[in-house]
Amino acid sequence: MKIALDHTSEIGVRAGRLLLGEPDLELLGVVRRDVKDRDPRLRRIDDLTGFDVVVTDDPESSIAAEAAERRIPCVLWADSIDPPLDVGDTAVLTGSNLVEGIGRSLVARESAATAGEERVLFAWTEPGTPRRHGEAVTFPGPVGARWGARRRSTEHFLEVAVPVPDEWAGIVVSSVTESGERTVGIADLATHLEAIALAAGAVLGATGAISAGIHRPDEFAEAYLTASLNIGLDVASFTSEG
């Protein structure tokens, strides 16, 4: 794999470190930034030519147009390309982040396993002042039990956003059926989880798993989660019989 990394924050820096742990990585090119690491697979680049994928943590995704012009797959931490971009037959993955990437991929996997007969709770953390009432959600430690606010609710699906005041972050997906309840959850440093989410998208893009057009990680939920787990994502699970 030859991956071009356009980083603008600690998320991208950490994603690069995680990608250096990939056994199939041949080259990690850091776009227009000097590097000090002596790893022979790591170097500064000023041209995207020859790379399998471009990955960026830039919220404005400014490098996406350059990647599309050169027909190089592009993986974005951002939820969307703004302003909208005609990517033609180039593969683009948006939302390669904790909530839209790992979170919604877990939702897709859990929903598929129960064949749509369940009620699913999807809860995630976001920076903010802790609530004193609302929807009760329990994340793995160190996030723990918190109150959240409903973002979307239907007969079979509930989304809850949970504000937390510090550097921790988490995801909980719980599915309830007649046979019982299954809950999966993750919690860790927010930048670490975001970096795993971005690096997992980079692996998918570099290995040709993303088809032409603009896609989201949950369209490739199993492959995306497998890449996340291989990179270092820890998922806790709990099952109770009804």
GROMACS .gro file of C-alpha atoms in nm:
model
  242
    1MET     CA    1   0.000   0.000   0.000
    2LYS     CA    2   0.116   0.349  -0.086
    3ILE     CA    3  -0.079   0.604   0.117
    4ALA     CA    4  -0.063   0.983   0.091
    5LEU     CA    5  -0.150   1.149   0.423
    6ASP     CA    6  -0.270   1.509   0.435
    7HIS     CA    7  -0.284   1.588   0.807
    8THR     CA    8  -0.396   1.909   0.975
    9SER     CA    9  -0.446   1.790   1.335
   10GLU     CA   10  -0.344   1.532   1.595
   11ILE     CA   11  -0.600   1.293   1.445
   12GLY     CA   12  -0.406   1.274   1.120
   13VAL     CA   13  -0.072   1.246   1.298
   14ARG     CA   14  -0.198   0.953   1.506
   15ALA     CA   15  -0.356   0.791   1.200
   16GLY     CA   16  -0.018   0.805   1.030
   17ARG     CA   17   0.149   0.632   1.325
   18LEU     CA   18  -0.114   0.359   1.316
   19LEU     CA   19  -0.068   0.311   0.942
   20LEU     CA   20   0.306   0.262   0.993
   21GLY     CA   21   0.208  -0.051   1.183
   22GLU     CA   22   0.037  -0.201   0.876
   23PRO     CA   23   0.246  -0.492   0.743
   24ASP     CA   24   0.146  -0.421   0.382
   25LEU     CA   25   0.244  -0.053   0.392
   26GLU     CA   26   0.513   0.028   0.135
   27LEU     CA   27   0.513   0.406   0.159
   28LEU     CA   28   0.344   0.674   0.371
   29GLY     CA   29   0.383   1.008   0.201
   30VAL     CA   30   0.315   1.316   0.414
   31VAL     CA   31   0.168   1.581   0.187
   32ARG     CA   32   0.377   1.899   0.177
   33ARG     CA   33   0.503   1.866   0.534
   34ASP     CA   34   0.855   1.781   0.648
   35VAL     CA   35   0.901   1.461   0.849
   36LYS     CA   36   1.164   1.375   1.111
   37ASP     CA   37   1.095   1.006   1.161
   38ARG     CA   38   1.369   0.779   1.023
   39ASP     CA   39   1.130   0.507   0.910
   40PRO     CA   40   1.228   0.442   0.544
   41ARG     CA   41   0.861   0.408   0.451
   42LEU     CA   42   0.787   0.764   0.560
   43ARG     CA   43   0.875   1.074   0.362
   44ARG     CA   44   0.753   1.417   0.255
   45ILE     CA   45   0.576   1.434  -0.081
   46ASP     CA   46   0.470   1.727  -0.297
   47ASP     CA   47   0.296   1.523  -0.566
   48LEU     CA   48   0.019   1.263  -0.529
   49THR     CA   49   0.122   1.068  -0.840
   50GLY     CA   50   0.174   0.697  -0.781
   51PHE     CA   51  -0.022   0.666  -0.455
   52ASP     CA   52  -0.304   0.419  -0.400
   53VAL     CA   53  -0.511   0.652  -0.184
   54VAL     CA   54  -0.511   1.002  -0.034
   55VAL     CA   55  -0.635   1.032   0.325
   56THR     CA   56  -0.703   1.358   0.506
   57ASP     CA   57  -0.827   1.479   0.844
   58ASP     CA   58  -0.888   1.828   0.701
   59PRO     CA   59  -1.248   1.927   0.794
   60GLU     CA   60  -1.268   2.126   0.471
   61SER     CA   61  -1.132   1.834   0.263
   62SER     CA   62  -0.954   2.073   0.027
   63ILE     CA   63  -0.728   1.801  -0.114
   64ALA     CA   64  -1.025   1.597  -0.240
   65ALA     CA   65  -1.042   1.798  -0.564
   66GLU     CA   66  -0.674   1.734  -0.634
   67ALA     CA   67  -0.720   1.361  -0.572
   68ALA     CA   68  -1.026   1.345  -0.797
   69GLU     CA   69  -0.840   1.528  -1.075
   70ARG     CA   70  -0.569   1.262  -1.063
   71ARG     CA   71  -0.825   0.980  -1.019
   72ILE     CA   72  -0.677   0.869  -0.692
   73PRO     CA   73  -0.916   0.730  -0.427
   74CYS     CA   74  -0.965   0.970  -0.137
   75VAL     CA   75  -1.066   0.905   0.225
   76LEU     CA   76  -1.204   1.194   0.428
   77TRP     CA   77  -1.246   1.231   0.801
   78ALA     CA   78  -1.511   1.495   0.728
   79ASP     CA   79  -1.873   1.387   0.692
   80SER     CA   80  -1.906   1.542   0.347
   81ILE     CA   81  -1.725   1.731   0.074
   82ASP     CA   82  -1.802   2.101   0.104
   83PRO     CA   83  -1.850   2.255  -0.143
   84PRO     CA   84  -1.987   1.954  -0.334
   85LEU     CA   85  -1.745   1.803  -0.584
   86ASP     CA   86  -1.799   1.602  -0.901
   87VAL     CA   87  -1.561   1.312  -0.840
   88GLY     CA   88  -1.641   1.133  -1.166
   89ASP     CA   89  -1.526   0.771  -1.152
   90THR     CA   90  -1.296   0.829  -0.853
   91ALA     CA   91  -1.365   0.638  -0.530
   92VAL     CA   92  -1.427   0.867  -0.231
   93LEU     CA   93  -1.504   0.765   0.128
   94THR     CA   94  -1.651   1.038   0.349
   95GLY     CA   95  -1.719   1.022   0.722
   96SER     CA   96  -1.424   0.801   0.811
   97ASN     CA   97  -1.454   0.908   1.173
   98LEU     CA   98  -1.575   0.772   1.506
   99VAL     CA   99  -1.949   0.840   1.480
  100GLU     CA  100  -2.023   0.816   1.109
  101GLY     CA  101  -1.758   0.552   1.045
  102ILE     CA  102  -1.717   0.315   1.338
  103GLY     CA  103  -2.050   0.397   1.503
  104ARG     CA  104  -2.279   0.356   1.203
  105SER     CA  105  -2.085   0.051   1.083
  106LEU     CA  106  -2.155  -0.113   1.419
  107VAL     CA  107  -2.523  -0.021   1.377
  108ALA     CA  108  -2.527  -0.176   1.030
  109ARG     CA  109  -2.366  -0.497   1.154
  110GLU     CA  110  -2.591  -0.535   1.457
  111SER     CA  111  -2.905  -0.459   1.253
  112ALA     CA  112  -2.811  -0.715   0.990
  113ALA     CA  113  -2.753  -0.980   1.257
  114THR     CA  114  -3.108  -0.942   1.392
  115ALA     CA  115  -3.284  -0.916   1.054
  116GLY     CA  116  -3.467  -0.594   1.133
  117GLU     CA  117  -3.670  -0.743   1.419
  118GLU     CA  118  -3.507  -0.534   1.687
  119ARG     CA  119  -3.513  -0.195   1.850
  120VAL     CA  120  -3.169  -0.042   1.815
  121LEU     CA  121  -3.009   0.223   2.036
  122PHE     CA  122  -2.715   0.412   1.888
  123ALA     CA  123  -2.541   0.646   2.131
  124TRP     CA  124  -2.221   0.844   2.097
  125THR     CA  125  -2.029   1.105   2.291
  126GLU     CA  126  -1.953   1.459   2.184
  127PRO     CA  127  -1.776   1.747   2.358
  128GLY     CA  128  -1.997   1.942   2.596
  129THR     CA  129  -2.125   1.997   2.947
  130PRO     CA  130  -2.260   1.678   3.107
  131ARG     CA  131  -2.638   1.658   3.132
  132ARG     CA  132  -2.824   1.590   3.457
  133HIS     CA  133  -3.125   1.425   3.293
  134GLY     CA  134  -3.235   1.273   2.964
  135GLU     CA  135  -3.166   0.933   2.812
  136ALA     CA  136  -2.953   0.707   3.031
  137VAL     CA  137  -2.660   0.546   2.846
  138THR     CA  138  -2.379   0.335   2.990
  139PHE     CA  139  -2.050   0.329   2.799
  140PRO     CA  140  -1.750   0.112   2.881
  141GLY     CA  141  -1.502   0.273   3.120
  142PRO     CA  142  -1.363   0.528   3.154
  143VAL     CA  143  -1.666   0.710   3.006
  144GLY     CA  144  -1.920   0.516   3.215
  145ALA     CA  145  -2.285   0.602   3.278
  146ARG     CA  146  -2.408   0.930   3.132
  147TRP     CA  147  -2.720   1.122   3.038
  148GLY     CA  148  -2.781   1.207   2.672
  149ALA     CA  149  -3.027   1.385   2.444
  150ARG     CA  150  -3.237   1.223   2.173
  151ARG     CA  151  -3.132   1.316   1.820
  152ARG     CA  152  -3.364   1.083   1.627
  153SER     CA  153  -3.633   0.840   1.734
  154THR     CA  154  -3.854   0.598   1.539
  155GLU     CA  155  -4.038   0.281   1.632
  156HIS     CA  156  -3.726   0.069   1.587
  157PHE     CA  157  -3.437   0.314   1.618
  158LEU     CA  158  -3.315   0.564   1.878
  159GLU     CA  159  -3.014   0.794   1.844
  160VAL     CA  160  -2.870   0.963   2.151
  161ALA     CA  161  -2.589   1.218   2.172
  162VAL     CA  162  -2.409   1.227   2.507
  163PRO     CA  163  -2.200   1.533   2.601
  164VAL     CA  164  -1.875   1.471   2.787
  165PRO     CA  165  -1.635   1.734   2.923
  166ASP     CA  166  -1.298   1.572   2.867
  167GLU     CA  167  -1.078   1.392   2.617
  168TRP     CA  168  -1.263   1.060   2.631
  169ALA     CA  169  -1.512   0.936   2.374
  170GLY     CA  170  -1.734   0.634   2.324
  171ILE     CA  171  -1.994   0.451   2.118
  172VAL     CA  172  -2.274   0.219   2.231
  173VAL     CA  173  -2.499   0.013   2.004
  174SER     CA  174  -2.767  -0.196   2.171
  175SER     CA  175  -3.022  -0.417   1.995
  176VAL     CA  176  -3.324  -0.562   2.174
  177THR     CA  177  -3.527  -0.855   2.036
  178GLU     CA  178  -3.769  -1.108   2.182
  179SER     CA  179  -3.475  -1.338   2.256
  180GLY     CA  180  -3.274  -1.082   2.454
  181GLU     CA  181  -3.045  -0.781   2.434
  182ARG     CA  182  -2.700  -0.744   2.283
  183THR     CA  183  -2.483  -0.441   2.351
  184VAL     CA  184  -2.149  -0.349   2.198
  185GLY     CA  185  -1.948  -0.051   2.310
  186ILE     CA  186  -1.614   0.122   2.281
  187ALA     CA  187  -1.445   0.393   2.487
  188ASP     CA  188  -1.098   0.545   2.469
  189LEU     CA  189  -0.919   0.872   2.406
  190ALA     CA  190  -1.117   1.064   2.145
  191THR     CA  191  -0.817   1.138   1.922
  192HIS     CA  192  -0.712   0.773   1.931
  193LEU     CA  193  -1.055   0.648   1.825
  194GLU     CA  194  -1.082   0.913   1.553
  195ALA     CA  195  -0.736   0.812   1.427
  196ILE     CA  196  -0.835   0.445   1.411
  197ALA     CA  197  -1.147   0.539   1.218
  198LEU     CA  198  -0.947   0.741   0.966
  199ALA     CA  199  -0.671   0.481   0.930
  200ALA     CA  200  -0.929   0.205   0.871
  201GLY     CA  201  -1.074   0.405   0.583
  202ALA     CA  202  -0.725   0.452   0.441
  203VAL     CA  203  -0.673   0.074   0.439
  204LEU     CA  204  -1.001   0.022   0.254
  205GLY     CA  205  -0.911   0.286  -0.001
  206ALA     CA  206  -0.558   0.156  -0.055
  207THR     CA  207  -0.675  -0.203  -0.108
  208GLY     CA  208  -0.938  -0.112  -0.367
  209ALA     CA  209  -1.237  -0.199  -0.149
  210ILE     CA  210  -1.419   0.127  -0.232
  211SER     CA  211  -1.600   0.148  -0.566
  212ALA     CA  212  -1.626   0.460  -0.781
  213GLY     CA  213  -1.838   0.742  -0.645
  214ILE     CA  214  -1.894   0.893  -0.301
  215HIS     CA  215  -1.954   0.639  -0.025
  216ARG     CA  216  -1.973   0.608   0.353
  217PRO     CA  217  -1.805   0.347   0.576
  218ASP     CA  218  -2.126   0.168   0.676
  219GLU     CA  219  -2.173   0.065   0.313
  220PHE     CA  220  -1.868  -0.156   0.371
  221ALA     CA  221  -1.940  -0.220   0.739
  222GLU     CA  222  -1.777  -0.562   0.777
  223ALA     CA  223  -1.459  -0.471   0.587
  224TYR     CA  224  -1.435  -0.133   0.764
  225LEU     CA  225  -1.481  -0.282   1.110
  226THR     CA  226  -1.234  -0.561   1.034
  227ALA     CA  227  -0.976  -0.299   0.935
  228SER     CA  228  -1.051  -0.102   1.254
  229LEU     CA  229  -1.008  -0.412   1.471
  230ASN     CA  230  -0.683  -0.505   1.297
  231ILE     CA  231  -0.551  -0.155   1.358
  232GLY     CA  232  -0.628  -0.175   1.729
  233LEU     CA  233  -0.995  -0.102   1.802
  234ASP     CA  234  -1.121  -0.273   2.120
  235VAL     CA  235  -1.493  -0.355   2.130
  236ALA     CA  236  -1.670  -0.475   2.444
  237SER     CA  237  -1.989  -0.677   2.412
  238PHE     CA  238  -2.262  -0.800   2.647
  239THR     CA  239  -2.556  -1.031   2.575
  240SER     CA  240  -2.854  -1.104   2.799
  241GLU     CA  241  -3.140  -1.345   2.733
  242GLY     CA  242  -3.494  -1.215   2.727
   0.00000   0.00000   0.00000
